[in-house]
mmCIF file of C-alpha atoms in Angstrom:
data_model
loop_
_atom_site.group_PDB
_atom_site.id
_atom_site.type_symbol
_atom_site.label_atom_id
_atom_site.label_comp_id
_atom_site.label_asym_id
_atom_site.label_seq_id
_atom_site.Cartn_x
_atom_site.Cartn_y
_atom_site.Cartn_z
ATOM 1 C CA MET J 1 -1.004 -7.396 26.104
ATOM 2 C CA ALA J 2 -3.895 -5.120 25.117
ATOM 3 C CA ASN J 3 -1.515 -2.180 24.622
ATOM 4 C CA ARG J 4 0.536 -4.221 22.194
ATOM 5 C CA LYS J 5 -2.542 -4.964 20.096
ATOM 6 C CA VAL J 6 -3.528 -1.294 20.036
ATOM 7 C CA PHE J 7 -0.058 -0.210 18.929
ATOM 8 C CA SER J 8 0.040 -2.979 16.339
ATOM 9 C CA THR J 9 -3.281 -1.799 14.918
ATOM 10 C CA ILE J 10 -2.059 1.793 14.787
ATOM 11 C CA GLY J 11 1.137 0.653 13.048
ATOM 12 C CA ASP J 12 -0.866 -1.334 10.502
ATOM 13 C CA PHE J 13 -2.994 1.734 9.794
ATOM 14 C CA PHE J 14 0.077 3.850 9.074
ATOM 15 C CA THR J 15 1.565 1.104 6.898
ATOM 16 C CA VAL J 16 -1.577 0.862 4.775
ATOM 17 C CA PHE J 17 -1.964 4.644 4.607
ATOM 18 C CA GLY J 18 1.675 5.058 3.554
ATOM 19 C CA SER J 19 1.280 2.413 0.861
ATOM 20 C CA ALA J 20 -1.867 4.122 -0.406
ATOM 21 C CA VAL J 21 -0.064 7.441 -0.647
ATOM 22 C CA ALA J 22 2.951 5.877 -2.380
ATOM 23 C CA ALA J 23 0.798 3.972 -4.875
ATOM 24 C CA SER J 24 -1.356 6.972 -5.694
ATOM 25 C CA ARG J 25 1.677 9.195 -6.222
ATOM 26 C CA ALA J 26 3.230 6.609 -8.532
ATOM 27 C CA VAL J 27 0.049 6.360 -10.593
ATOM 28 C CA GLU J 28 -0.289 10.142 -10.780
ATOM 29 C CA ALA J 29 3.296 10.355 -12.022
ATOM 30 C CA GLY J 30 2.622 7.706 -14.681
ATOM 31 C CA ARG J 31 4.737 5.044 -13.004
ATOM 32 C CA LYS J 32 3.873 1.557 -11.821
ATOM 33 C CA PRO J 33 3.503 1.324 -8.030
ATOM 34 C CA ARG J 34 5.853 -0.957 -6.110
ATOM 35 C CA ALA J 35 4.599 -4.510 -5.636
ATOM 36 C CA HIS J 36 5.090 -4.211 -1.879
ATOM 37 C CA ASP J 37 2.728 -1.231 -1.706
ATOM 38 C CA LEU J 38 0.107 -3.009 -3.792
ATOM 39 C CA ARG J 39 0.282 -6.104 -1.564
ATOM 40 C CA ASN J 40 -0.135 -3.919 1.538
ATOM 41 C CA LEU J 41 -3.327 -2.585 -0.023
ATOM 42 C CA GLY J 42 -4.617 -6.086 -0.743
ATOM 43 C CA MET J 43 -4.045 -5.923 -4.500
ATOM 44 C CA ASP J 44 -2.333 -8.520 -6.646
ATOM 45 C CA PRO J 45 0.607 -6.848 -8.457
ATOM 46 C CA ALA J 46 0.184 -9.159 -11.470
ATOM 47 C CA ALA J 47 -3.479 -8.208 -11.781
ATOM 48 C CA PHE J 48 -2.576 -4.518 -11.502
ATOM 49 C CA GLU J 49 -0.179 -4.870 -14.445
ATOM 50 C CA LYS J 50 -3.018 -6.202 -16.609
ATOM 51 C CA ILE J 51 -4.803 -2.860 -16.426
ATOM 52 C CA GLY J 52 -2.655 -1.786 -19.366
ATOM 53 C CA ARG J 53 -2.279 1.928 -18.732
ATOM 54 C CA PHE J 54 1.469 1.841 -18.092
#
């Protein structure tokens, strides 16, 4: 059971890291990041839209 928790934690890390990369690339390109990526990072997509830079 402990191995499953370790692998789950590693998978969560890669999910969050991948969402961070995807969101940052979208912002750098002048596009709005996907809502799924923002939620993975703990951000509210509706609040992100209120920033007003897109």
